[in-house]
mmCIF file of C-alpha atoms (C1' of nucleotides) in Angstrom:
data_model
loop_
_atom_site.group_PDB
_atom_site.id
_atom_site.type_symbol
_atom_site.label_atom_id
_atom_site.label_comp_id
_atom_site.label_asym_id
_atom_site.label_seq_id
_atom_site.Cartn_x
_atom_site.Cartn_y
_atom_site.Cartn_z
ATOM 1 C CA MET A 478 -40.460 -11.610 16.663
ATOM 2 C CA GLY A 479 -39.296 -9.190 19.332
ATOM 3 C CA ARG A 480 -35.748 -8.241 20.002
ATOM 4 C CA SER A 481 -33.746 -10.076 22.546
ATOM 5 C CA PRO A 482 -34.020 -8.549 26.019
ATOM 6 C CA CYS A 483 -30.480 -9.702 26.705
ATOM 7 C CA CYS A 484 -28.815 -6.389 27.509
ATOM 8 C CA ASP A 485 -31.804 -4.209 28.291
ATOM 9 C CA ASP A 486 -31.079 -4.100 31.994
ATOM 10 C CA ASN A 487 -29.666 -0.664 32.663
ATOM 11 C CA ASN A 488 -28.199 -1.771 35.983
ATOM 12 C CA LEU A 489 -25.702 -3.986 34.208
ATOM 13 C CA LYS A 490 -22.198 -2.659 34.027
ATOM 14 C CA LYS A 491 -20.822 -1.486 30.701
ATOM 15 C CA GLY A 492 -17.494 -0.239 29.523
ATOM 16 C CA PRO A 493 -13.967 -1.452 30.109
ATOM 17 C CA TRP A 494 -13.480 -4.610 32.082
ATOM 18 C CA LEU A 495 -11.676 -4.586 35.406
ATOM 19 C CA PRO A 496 -9.019 -7.193 36.171
ATOM 20 C CA GLU A 497 -11.269 -8.630 38.893
ATOM 21 C CA GLU A 498 -14.070 -9.087 36.397
ATOM 22 C CA ASP A 499 -11.725 -10.760 33.962
ATOM 23 C CA GLN A 500 -10.559 -13.125 36.688
ATOM 24 C CA LYS A 501 -14.111 -14.009 37.650
ATOM 25 C CA LEU A 502 -14.937 -14.805 34.060
ATOM 26 C CA ILE A 503 -11.787 -16.847 33.542
ATOM 27 C CA ASP A 504 -12.293 -18.751 36.790
ATOM 28 C CA HIS A 505 -15.876 -19.551 35.956
ATOM 29 C CA ILE A 506 -15.123 -20.812 32.453
ATOM 30 C CA ASN A 507 -12.115 -22.793 33.647
ATOM 31 C CA THR A 508 -14.289 -24.457 36.246
ATOM 32 C CA HIS A 509 -17.553 -24.927 34.407
ATOM 33 C CA GLY A 510 -16.603 -24.624 30.791
ATOM 34 C CA LEU A 511 -18.527 -22.742 28.155
ATOM 35 C CA GLY A 512 -22.262 -22.958 28.569
ATOM 36 C CA SER A 513 -25.103 -20.527 28.294
ATOM 37 C CA TRP A 514 -23.785 -17.009 27.983
ATOM 38 C CA LYS A 515 -27.133 -15.774 29.136
ATOM 39 C CA ALA A 516 -26.799 -17.579 32.450
ATOM 40 C CA LEU A 517 -23.069 -17.099 32.885
ATOM 41 C CA PRO A 518 -22.928 -13.614 34.443
ATOM 42 C CA LYS A 519 -25.150 -14.551 37.344
ATOM 43 C CA LEU A 520 -23.329 -17.833 37.924
ATOM 44 C CA ALA A 521 -19.945 -16.149 37.731
ATOM 45 C CA GLY A 522 -20.983 -13.261 39.963
ATOM 46 C CA LEU A 523 -20.603 -10.671 37.254
ATOM 47 C CA ASN A 524 -22.821 -7.645 36.843
ATOM 48 C CA ARG A 525 -22.547 -7.850 33.061
ATOM 49 C CA CYS A 526 -24.806 -9.081 30.330
ATOM 50 C CA GLY A 527 -24.027 -12.404 28.712
ATOM 51 C CA LYS A 528 -23.241 -10.755 25.460
ATOM 52 C CA SER A 529 -20.579 -8.610 27.043
ATOM 53 C CA CYS A 530 -19.076 -11.679 28.725
ATOM 54 C CA ARG A 531 -18.978 -13.610 25.482
ATOM 55 C CA LEU A 532 -17.313 -10.721 23.708
ATOM 56 C CA ARG A 533 -14.754 -10.276 26.436
ATOM 57 C CA TRP A 534 -13.931 -13.952 26.418
ATOM 58 C CA THR A 535 -13.770 -14.506 22.670
ATOM 59 C CA ASN A 536 -11.922 -11.310 21.874
ATOM 60 C CA TYR A 537 -9.581 -10.971 24.794
ATOM 61 C CA LEU A 538 -9.481 -13.620 27.492
ATOM 62 C CA ARG A 539 -9.477 -16.819 25.445
ATOM 63 C CA PRO A 540 -6.194 -18.619 26.198
ATOM 64 C CA ASP A 541 -5.417 -19.388 22.563
ATOM 65 C CA ILE A 542 -5.446 -15.785 21.462
ATOM 66 C CA LYS A 543 -2.262 -14.633 19.821
ATOM 67 C CA ARG A 544 -1.580 -11.083 20.838
ATOM 68 C CA GLY A 545 0.776 -8.573 19.346
ATOM 69 C CA ARG A 546 1.391 -7.129 15.941
ATOM 70 C CA PHE A 547 0.276 -8.845 12.785
ATOM 71 C CA SER A 548 3.102 -10.312 10.755
ATOM 72 C CA GLU A 549 3.537 -9.480 7.088
ATOM 73 C CA GLU A 550 2.486 -13.012 6.318
ATOM 74 C CA GLU A 551 -0.734 -12.534 8.245
ATOM 75 C CA GLU A 552 -1.321 -9.200 6.576
ATOM 76 C CA ARG A 553 -0.969 -10.691 3.115
ATOM 77 C CA LEU A 554 -3.263 -13.528 4.044
ATOM 78 C CA ILE A 555 -5.890 -11.139 5.351
ATOM 79 C CA ILE A 556 -5.789 -9.127 2.156
ATOM 80 C CA LYS A 557 -6.129 -12.203 0.020
ATOM 81 C CA LEU A 558 -8.873 -13.671 2.150
ATOM 82 C CA HIS A 559 -10.709 -10.381 2.159
ATOM 83 C CA SER A 560 -10.578 -10.260 -1.615
ATOM 84 C CA VAL A 561 -12.272 -13.638 -1.606
ATOM 85 C CA LEU A 562 -14.597 -13.441 1.363
ATOM 86 C CA GLY A 563 -15.236 -9.735 1.757
ATOM 87 C CA ASN A 564 -16.051 -8.451 5.237
ATOM 88 C CA LYS A 565 -16.642 -11.937 6.577
ATOM 89 C CA TRP A 566 -14.314 -11.362 9.491
ATOM 90 C CA SER A 567 -15.238 -14.493 11.341
ATOM 91 C CA ARG A 568 -14.545 -16.573 8.259
ATOM 92 C CA ILE A 569 -11.266 -14.796 7.724
ATOM 93 C CA ALA A 570 -10.374 -15.374 11.364
ATOM 94 C CA THR A 571 -10.726 -19.127 10.941
ATOM 95 C CA HIS A 572 -7.717 -19.007 8.630
ATOM 96 C CA LEU A 573 -5.591 -17.097 11.133
ATOM 97 C CA PRO A 574 -5.080 -19.187 14.252
ATOM 98 C CA GLY A 575 -5.115 -17.153 17.417
ATOM 99 C CA ARG A 576 -6.584 -14.081 15.800
ATOM 100 C CA THR A 577 -10.114 -12.926 16.494
ATOM 101 C CA ASP A 578 -12.526 -11.533 13.981
ATOM 102 C CA ASN A 579 -12.640 -8.299 15.928
ATOM 103 C CA GLU A 580 -8.884 -7.990 15.925
ATOM 104 C CA ILE A 581 -8.703 -8.636 12.193
ATOM 105 C CA LYS A 582 -11.514 -6.204 11.540
ATOM 106 C CA ASN A 583 -9.761 -3.506 13.524
ATOM 107 C CA PHE A 584 -6.480 -4.212 11.829
ATOM 108 C CA TRP A 585 -8.163 -3.992 8.464
ATOM 109 C CA ASN A 586 -9.870 -0.723 9.199
ATOM 110 C CA THR A 587 -6.879 0.960 10.764
ATOM 111 C CA HIS A 588 -3.998 -0.370 8.696
ATOM 112 C CA ILE A 589 -4.698 -2.404 5.618
ATOM 113 C CA ARG A 590 -7.553 -0.295 4.362
ATOM 114 C CA LYS A 591 -5.453 2.843 4.433
ATOM 115 C CA LYS A 592 -2.523 1.054 2.916
ATOM 116 C CA LEU A 593 -4.574 -0.161 -0.017
ATOM 117 C CA LEU A 594 -6.089 3.255 -0.514
ATOM 118 C CA HIS A 595 -2.631 4.742 -0.528
ATOM 119 C CA MET A 596 -1.658 2.228 -3.158
ATOM 120 C CA GLY A 597 -4.629 3.301 -5.249
ATOM 121 C CA ILE A 598 -6.549 0.124 -4.620
ATOM 122 C CA ASP A 599 -10.155 0.147 -3.579
ATOM 123 C CA PRO A 600 -10.207 -1.894 -0.358
ATOM 124 C CA ASN A 601 -13.759 -2.979 -0.989
ATOM 125 C CA THR A 602 -13.341 -4.301 -4.493
ATOM 126 C CA HIS A 603 -9.599 -4.903 -4.470
ATOM 127 C CA LYS A 604 -9.476 -3.233 -7.816
ATOM 128 C CA PRO A 605 -7.690 -0.008 -8.591
ATOM 129 C CA ARG A 606 -9.648 3.009 -7.487
ATOM 130 C CA THR A 607 -11.697 4.812 -10.074
ATOM 131 C CA ASP A 608 -11.422 8.086 -8.210
ATOM 132 C CA PHE A 609 -7.943 9.034 -9.196
ATOM 133 C CA ASN A 610 -8.281 12.456 -7.738
ATOM 134 C CA HIS A 611 -4.649 13.207 -8.077
ATOM 135 C CA LEU A 612 -4.846 12.489 -11.777
ATOM 136 C CA LEU A 613 -7.935 14.591 -12.150
ATOM 137 C CA ASN A 614 -6.376 17.426 -10.260
ATOM 138 C CA LEU A 615 -3.364 17.307 -12.482
ATOM 139 C CA SER A 616 -5.597 17.263 -15.510
ATOM 140 C CA HIS A 617 -6.819 20.753 -14.706
ATOM 141 C CA LEU A 618 -3.361 21.917 -15.624
ATOM 142 C CA LEU A 619 -3.745 20.168 -18.919
ATOM 143 C CA ASN A 620 -7.099 21.750 -19.534
ATOM 144 C CA GLY A 621 -5.539 25.123 -19.017
ATOM 145 C CA ALA A 622 -2.942 24.415 -21.637
ATOM 146 C CA GLN A 623 -5.562 23.051 -23.966
ATOM 147 C CA PHE A 624 -7.531 26.291 -23.923
ATOM 148 C CA GLY A 625 -4.473 28.382 -24.454
ATOM 149 C CA ASN A 626 -4.821 30.526 -21.365
ATOM 150 C CA LEU A 627 -1.174 30.279 -20.530
ATOM 151 C CA VAL A 628 0.325 33.009 -18.482
ATOM 152 C CA THR A 629 4.018 32.477 -18.701
ATOM 153 C CA PRO A 630 6.382 30.148 -20.484
ATOM 154 C CA TRP A 631 7.075 28.664 -17.073
ATOM 155 C CA ASP A 632 3.379 27.748 -16.749
ATOM 156 C CA ASN A 633 3.596 26.115 -20.099
ATOM 157 C CA ALA A 634 6.545 24.023 -19.045
ATOM 158 C CA LEU A 635 4.812 22.978 -15.853
ATOM 159 C CA ARG A 636 1.696 21.972 -17.697
ATOM 160 C CA LEU A 637 3.639 20.074 -20.259
ATOM 161 C CA GLN A 638 5.379 18.191 -17.528
ATOM 162 C CA ALA A 639 2.148 17.497 -15.744
ATOM 163 C CA GLY A 640 0.611 16.263 -18.946
ATOM 164 C CA ALA A 641 3.519 14.043 -19.748
ATOM 165 C CA THR A 642 3.463 12.647 -16.262
ATOM 166 C CA GLN A 643 -0.198 11.947 -16.556
ATOM 167 C CA LEU A 644 0.150 10.226 -19.852
ATOM 168 C CA ALA A 645 2.926 8.023 -18.577
ATOM 169 C CA GLN A 646 1.022 7.280 -15.411
ATOM 170 C CA PHE A 647 -2.084 6.568 -17.364
ATOM 171 C CA GLN A 648 -0.344 4.152 -19.662
ATOM 172 C CA LEU A 649 1.228 2.272 -16.805
ATOM 173 C CA LEU A 650 -1.942 2.325 -14.789
ATOM 174 C CA GLN A 651 -3.813 1.124 -17.797
ATOM 175 C CA ASN A 652 -1.548 -1.873 -18.142
ATOM 176 C CA LEU A 653 -1.859 -2.599 -14.462
ATOM 177 C CA LEU A 654 -5.598 -2.370 -14.637
ATOM 178 C CA GLN A 655 -5.615 -4.744 -17.515
ATOM 179 C CA VAL A 656 -3.599 -7.143 -15.442
ATOM 180 C CA LEU A 657 -5.898 -6.765 -12.500
ATOM 181 C CA ASN A 658 -8.945 -7.253 -14.640
ATOM 182 C CA GLY A 659 -7.425 -10.153 -16.474
ATOM 183 C CA ASN A 660 -7.883 -8.443 -19.790
ATOM 184 C CA ALA A 661 -5.630 -8.264 -22.786
ATOM 185 C CA LEU A 662 -3.201 -5.443 -23.033
ATOM 186 C CA VAL A 663 -4.293 -2.401 -24.885
ATOM 187 C CA PRO A 664 -2.265 -2.301 -28.089
ATOM 188 C CA ASN A 665 -1.896 1.452 -28.020
ATOM 189 C CA ILE A 666 -3.099 4.390 -26.111
ATOM 190 C CA GLU A 667 -5.814 5.326 -28.581
ATOM 191 C CA ARG A 668 -7.437 1.998 -27.826
ATOM 192 C CA THR A 669 -8.942 3.488 -24.703
ATOM 193 C CA SER A 670 -10.742 6.053 -26.728
ATOM 194 C CA VAL A 671 -12.573 3.520 -28.829
ATOM 195 C CA ASP A 672 -15.486 3.426 -26.453
ATOM 196 C CA VAL A 673 -16.041 7.141 -26.552
ATOM 197 C CA GLY A 674 -15.507 7.848 -30.171
ATOM 198 C CA PRO A 675 -12.615 9.083 -32.233
ATOM 199 C CA GLN A 676 -13.037 12.680 -31.143
ATOM 200 C CA ASN A 677 -12.024 11.818 -27.634
ATOM 201 C CA LEU A 678 -8.395 11.071 -28.034
ATOM 202 C CA ASN A 679 -7.420 12.233 -24.605
ATOM 203 C CA PRO A 680 -8.128 9.384 -22.202
ATOM 204 C CA LEU A 681 -8.216 11.770 -19.300
ATOM 205 C CA GLN A 682 -10.874 13.761 -21.042
ATOM 206 C CA GLY A 683 -13.079 10.708 -20.808
ATOM 207 C CA LEU A 684 -12.387 10.487 -17.133
ATOM 208 C CA LEU A 685 -13.296 14.100 -16.691
ATOM 209 C CA ASN A 686 -16.531 14.086 -18.628
ATOM 210 C CA GLY A 687 -17.571 10.667 -17.452
ATOM 211 C CA THR A 688 -17.641 9.068 -20.877
ATOM 212 C CA ASN A 689 -14.667 6.908 -20.156
ATOM 213 C CA THR A 690 -13.341 5.009 -17.221
ATOM 214 C CA LEU A 691 -10.095 3.392 -16.373
ATOM 215 C CA PHE A 692 -11.869 0.076 -16.594
ATOM 216 C CA THR A 693 -12.663 -0.311 -20.214
ATOM 217 C CA LYS A 694 -14.436 -3.632 -20.271
ATOM 218 C CA GLU A 695 -13.096 -5.858 -22.928
ATOM 219 C CA PRO A 696 -13.590 -9.515 -23.638
ATOM 220 C CA ASN A 697 -11.272 -11.843 -21.830
ATOM 221 C CA LEU A 698 -8.802 -13.601 -24.054
ATOM 222 C CA THR A 699 -7.395 -17.083 -24.029
ATOM 223 C CA PRO A 700 -3.622 -17.525 -24.175
ATOM 224 C CA GLN A 701 -3.862 -18.355 -27.853
ATOM 225 C CA GLU A 702 -5.888 -15.238 -28.535
ATOM 226 C CA PHE A 703 -3.255 -13.340 -26.666
ATOM 227 C CA LEU A 704 -0.607 -14.676 -28.949
ATOM 228 C CA ASN A 705 -2.710 -14.046 -32.012
ATOM 229 C CA GLN A 706 -2.991 -10.436 -30.982
ATOM 230 C CA GLY A 707 0.739 -10.159 -30.925
ATOM 231 C CA VAL A 708 1.239 -10.189 -27.228
ATOM 232 C CA ALA A 709 4.676 -11.419 -26.351
ATOM 233 C CA PRO A 710 4.766 -14.996 -25.063
ATOM 234 C CA GLN A 711 6.509 -13.680 -22.005
ATOM 235 C CA ALA A 712 3.394 -11.781 -21.177
ATOM 236 C CA VAL A 713 1.446 -15.008 -21.115
ATOM 237 C CA ASN A 714 4.084 -16.630 -18.956
ATOM 238 C CA ASP A 715 3.942 -13.711 -16.586
ATOM 239 C CA SER A 716 0.249 -14.156 -16.295
ATOM 240 C CA HIS A 717 0.701 -17.763 -15.338
ATOM 241 C CA ALA A 718 3.078 -16.681 -12.638
ATOM 242 C CA ILE A 719 0.315 -14.638 -11.089
ATOM 243 C CA SER A 720 -2.177 -17.421 -11.543
ATOM 244 C CA ASN A 721 0.216 -19.829 -9.897
ATOM 245 C CA SER A 722 0.665 -17.524 -7.001
ATOM 246 C CA TRP A 723 -3.063 -17.465 -6.583
ATOM 247 C CA SER A 724 -3.429 -21.189 -6.888
ATOM 248 C CA CYS A 725 -0.935 -21.563 -4.045
ATOM 249 C CA PHE A 726 -3.205 -19.411 -1.983
ATOM 250 C CA GLU A 727 -6.234 -21.377 -3.075
ATOM 251 C CA ASP A 728 -4.679 -24.531 -1.687
ATOM 252 C CA GLY A 729 -4.963 -23.042 1.748
ATOM 253 C CA LEU A 730 -8.667 -22.421 1.460
ATOM 254 C CA GLU A 731 -11.264 -24.745 2.778
ATOM 255 C CA LEU A 732 -13.715 -26.236 0.355
ATOM 256 C CA GLU A 733 -16.468 -23.873 1.317
ATOM 257 C CA ASP A 734 -14.310 -20.829 0.849
ATOM 258 C CA HIS A 735 -12.959 -22.318 -2.327
ATOM 259 C CA ALA A 736 -16.410 -22.301 -3.834
ATOM 260 C CA ILE A 737 -16.887 -18.686 -2.906
ATOM 261 C CA TYR A 738 -13.485 -17.834 -4.221
ATOM 262 C CA ASN A 739 -14.140 -19.472 -7.558
ATOM 263 C CA ASN A 740 -17.409 -17.665 -7.822
ATOM 264 C CA ILE A 741 -15.865 -14.296 -7.140
ATOM 265 C CA SER A 742 -12.808 -14.780 -9.263
ATOM 266 C CA SER A 743 -14.830 -15.752 -12.281
ATOM 267 C CA SER A 744 -17.068 -12.752 -12.014
ATOM 268 C CA ASN A 745 -15.656 -9.516 -10.770
ATOM 269 C CA CYS A 746 -12.565 -10.152 -8.774
ATOM 270 C CA PHE A 747 -9.314 -11.674 -9.903
ATOM 271 C CA GLN A 748 -9.226 -13.807 -12.969
ATOM 272 C CA THR A 749 -7.368 -17.031 -12.599
ATOM 273 C CA GLU A 750 -8.996 -19.028 -15.320
ATOM 274 C CA ILE A 751 -8.071 -16.433 -17.887
ATOM 275 C CA PRO A 752 -4.367 -15.817 -18.012
ATOM 276 C CA LEU A 753 -3.182 -12.423 -17.019
ATOM 277 C CA PRO A 754 -0.909 -10.360 -19.191
ATOM 278 C CA GLY A 755 2.382 -9.072 -17.948
ATOM 279 C CA LEU A 756 3.194 -5.477 -17.369
ATOM 280 C CA VAL A 757 4.695 -4.823 -20.758
ATOM 281 C CA SER A 758 3.619 -2.226 -23.187
ATOM 282 C CA VAL A 759 3.257 -3.152 -26.822
ATOM 283 C CA SER A 760 2.143 0.265 -27.887
ATOM 284 C CA PRO A 761 4.116 1.660 -30.785
ATOM 285 C CA GLU A 762 3.721 5.098 -29.313
ATOM 286 C CA THR A 763 4.682 4.118 -25.852
ATOM 287 C CA SER A 764 7.424 1.762 -26.881
ATOM 288 C CA SER A 765 9.671 4.736 -27.009
ATOM 289 C CA LEU A 766 8.739 5.467 -23.460
ATOM 290 C CA ASN A 767 9.694 1.971 -22.516
ATOM 291 C CA GLN A 768 13.094 2.233 -24.060
ATOM 292 C CA LYS A 769 14.192 2.927 -20.582
ATOM 293 C CA GLU A 770 13.484 -0.687 -19.974
ATOM 294 C CA SER A 771 15.683 -0.968 -16.950
ATOM 295 C CA ASN A 772 13.348 1.358 -15.169
ATOM 296 C CA THR A 773 10.353 -0.845 -15.701
ATOM 297 C CA ASN A 774 12.180 -4.003 -14.776
ATOM 298 C CA ALA A 775 11.384 -3.469 -11.170
ATOM 299 C CA THR A 776 7.696 -3.554 -11.922
ATOM 300 C CA ASN A 777 8.010 -6.439 -14.339
ATOM 301 C CA SER A 778 10.104 -8.508 -12.033
ATOM 302 C CA ALA A 779 7.513 -8.067 -9.363
ATOM 303 C CA ILE A 780 5.073 -9.795 -11.647
ATOM 304 C CA ASN A 781 7.567 -12.354 -12.832
ATOM 305 C CA SER A 782 8.247 -13.551 -9.359
ATOM 306 C CA PRO A 783 6.204 -16.668 -8.662
ATOM 307 C CA THR A 784 5.612 -15.535 -5.124
ATOM 308 C CA SER A 785 4.640 -12.018 -5.916
ATOM 309 C CA THR A 786 1.150 -10.678 -6.141
ATOM 310 C CA VAL A 787 -0.561 -7.859 -7.905
ATOM 311 C CA PHE A 788 -0.239 -5.905 -4.710
ATOM 312 C CA ASP A 789 3.497 -6.186 -4.860
ATOM 313 C CA ALA A 790 3.419 -4.692 -8.305
ATOM 314 C CA TRP A 791 1.296 -1.832 -7.115
ATOM 315 C CA GLU A 792 3.463 -1.227 -4.137
ATOM 316 C CA LYS A 793 6.503 -1.129 -6.355
ATOM 317 C CA LEU A 794 4.776 1.191 -8.742
ATOM 318 C CA MET A 795 3.886 3.578 -5.976
ATOM 319 C CA ASP A 796 7.404 3.430 -4.653
ATOM 320 C CA GLU A 797 8.721 4.232 -8.092
ATOM 321 C CA GLU A 798 6.281 7.036 -8.396
ATOM 322 C CA ALA A 799 7.233 8.410 -5.047
ATOM 323 C CA SER A 800 10.922 8.291 -5.794
ATOM 324 C CA GLY A 801 10.384 10.030 -9.080
ATOM 325 C CA SER A 802 13.251 8.275 -10.781
ATOM 326 C CA TYR A 803 11.028 6.398 -13.132
ATOM 327 C CA TRP A 804 8.866 9.339 -14.086
ATOM 328 C CA LYS A 805 11.841 11.611 -14.465
ATOM 329 C CA ASP A 806 13.104 9.625 -17.402
ATOM 330 C CA ILE A 807 9.715 9.660 -19.019
ATOM 331 C CA LEU A 808 9.425 13.377 -18.487
ATOM 332 C CA ASP A 809 12.805 13.917 -20.051
ATOM 333 C CA LEU A 810 11.594 12.103 -23.101
ATOM 334 C CA THR A 811 8.170 13.596 -23.417
ATOM 335 C CA SER A 812 8.838 17.180 -22.478
ATOM 336 C CA SER A 813 11.145 17.640 -25.426
ATOM 337 C CA PRO A 814 9.713 19.409 -28.511
ATOM 338 C CA SER A 815 9.996 16.160 -30.458
ATOM 339 C CA SER A 816 7.791 14.406 -27.993
ATOM 340 C CA PRO A 817 6.116 11.392 -29.565
ATOM 341 C CA ILE A 818 2.979 12.106 -27.584
ATOM 342 C CA SER A 819 0.258 14.135 -29.163
ATOM 343 C CA TRP A 820 -3.396 14.256 -28.226
ATOM 344 C "C1'" DA B 1447 3.406 22.548 29.794
ATOM 345 C "C1'" DA B 1448 -1.016 22.573 27.901
ATOM 346 C "C1'" DA B 1449 -4.169 21.946 24.275
ATOM 347 C "C1'" DC B 1450 -5.290 19.617 20.445
ATOM 348 C "C1'" DC B 1451 -5.319 15.938 17.127
ATOM 349 C "C1'" DC B 1452 -4.902 11.377 15.529
ATOM 350 C "C1'" DC B 1453 -4.731 6.573 15.960
ATOM 351 C "C1'" DA B 1454 -5.518 1.973 17.676
ATOM 352 C "C1'" DC B 1455 -8.297 -0.994 19.883
ATOM 353 C "C1'" DA B 1456 -11.729 -2.640 23.151
ATOM 354 C "C1'" DA B 1457 -16.396 -2.673 23.655
ATOM 355 C "C1'" DC B 1458 -21.130 -1.792 22.356
ATOM 356 C "C1'" DC B 1459 -25.229 -2.018 19.363
ATOM 357 C "C1'" DG B 1460 -28.410 -3.802 16.161
ATOM 358 C "C1'" DC B 1461 -29.590 -7.287 13.222
ATOM 359 C "C1'" DG B 1462 -30.286 -11.899 11.248
ATOM 360 C "C1'" DA B 1463 -30.005 -16.799 11.740
ATOM 361 C "C1'" DG B 1464 -30.724 -20.700 14.319
ATOM 362 C "C1'" DT B 1465 -32.954 -23.246 18.003
ATOM 363 C "C1'" DA B 1466 -36.132 -24.337 21.690
ATOM 364 C "C1'" DT B 1467 -40.713 -24.335 23.334
ATOM 365 C "C1'" DC C 1258 -46.525 -22.870 12.882
ATOM 366 C "C1'" DA C 1259 -45.683 -18.959 15.837
ATOM 367 C "C1'" DT C 1260 -43.205 -17.048 19.334
ATOM 368 C "C1'" DA C 1261 -39.386 -16.457 22.521
ATOM 369 C "C1'" DC C 1262 -34.860 -16.627 23.161
ATOM 370 C "C1'" DT C 1263 -29.756 -17.191 22.318
ATOM 371 C "C1'" DC C 1264 -25.850 -16.670 19.685
ATOM 372 C "C1'" DG C 1265 -22.735 -14.779 16.458
ATOM 373 C "C1'" DC C 1266 -21.566 -11.385 13.127
ATOM 374 C "C1'" DG C 1267 -20.466 -6.917 11.251
ATOM 375 C "C1'" DG C 1268 -20.718 -1.977 11.777
ATOM 376 C "C1'" DT C 1269 -19.893 1.641 14.784
ATOM 377 C "C1'" DT C 1270 -18.526 4.193 18.824
ATOM 378 C "C1'" DG C 1271 -15.887 5.527 22.930
ATOM 379 C "C1'" DT C 1272 -11.707 6.091 25.093
ATOM 380 C "C1'" DG C 1273 -6.942 6.137 26.316
ATOM 381 C "C1'" DG C 1274 -2.372 6.979 24.800
ATOM 382 C "C1'" DG C 1275 1.012 8.999 21.969
ATOM 383 C "C1'" DG C 1276 2.427 12.587 18.943
ATOM 384 C "C1'" DT C 1277 2.257 17.312 17.372
ATOM 385 C "C1'" DT C 1278 1.629 22.177 17.668
#
DNA sequence: AAACCCCACAACCGCGAGTAT
DNA sequence: CATACTCGCGGTTGTGGGGTT
């Protein structure tokens, strides 16, 4: 089957539309309604191909198009829909009255995508990014300390701080990842090293040498299994809060999308059937880190809120990280000689 | 003030699916 | 059934405007 000869005519005008052209198109459609796009240009007196006319109409001239900035509500909806439908912009657009697929696509590529990346979330998978370059970069400092090639005591202090920061970040990230993956919480930090053997006690080492990832796949647990493993009941409740928030969103989906959503969520996206744990650490080692409980409340409350999403938690985390107040307390704890952390 | 860079968005291109002949 | 054609979608590009150096 050959390609359509629709726009092969080189004499047809391309590029930005002039107001007169817009008016011709509008007048024609108002008078004759939508018919064959192929025939429209000639009938409307336009030196454009039908495809160009259709695009101009559907993306710009249609009277029901809502112009202007996307609201936060719309942005959240787009993110959620994208996590369910992927790059099905036309499908996503059907859930946002007055918005075109092209507009949503542009908004995604220019705003949301960057925002998610900044938050450490892979915009394609909606899971946390596996390329934590900043963590890896920091880990070089650790490696230096590990091999004893310190130059000055000041270097040592810097590396210690970097290491402590990384450990704290890793632990928190780990919990978040567990939440996002719908997995049980890791009881302690050594748990992540199980997959790579007892010699690899540094989780970052696994990241560096490729033997470990931030997404240690573990079996999903039922609420009862959660409890049996000693996870606080609150954690289970928290998980239901997230599930509820998702189910609210599900209500807004059409049946067709619902089927897709269920398919995705049960495989590699968000888990709603399996309860999600809360952002609480049960690690004996890290419990001392979490003594500064007030500092983690912001993150926890984000999860506790029935209307919050995982993205809220991430955003809060990143804000905390940026402000440094949260990490400062951890650093104060871990940079002391009696630091409970040892790799 | 000019040059350069970056960003947002409109528009284009190529492809696949669906439909008519 | 094969072919021709149209339509719609998603990826990509081009361009204008604003900000920065």
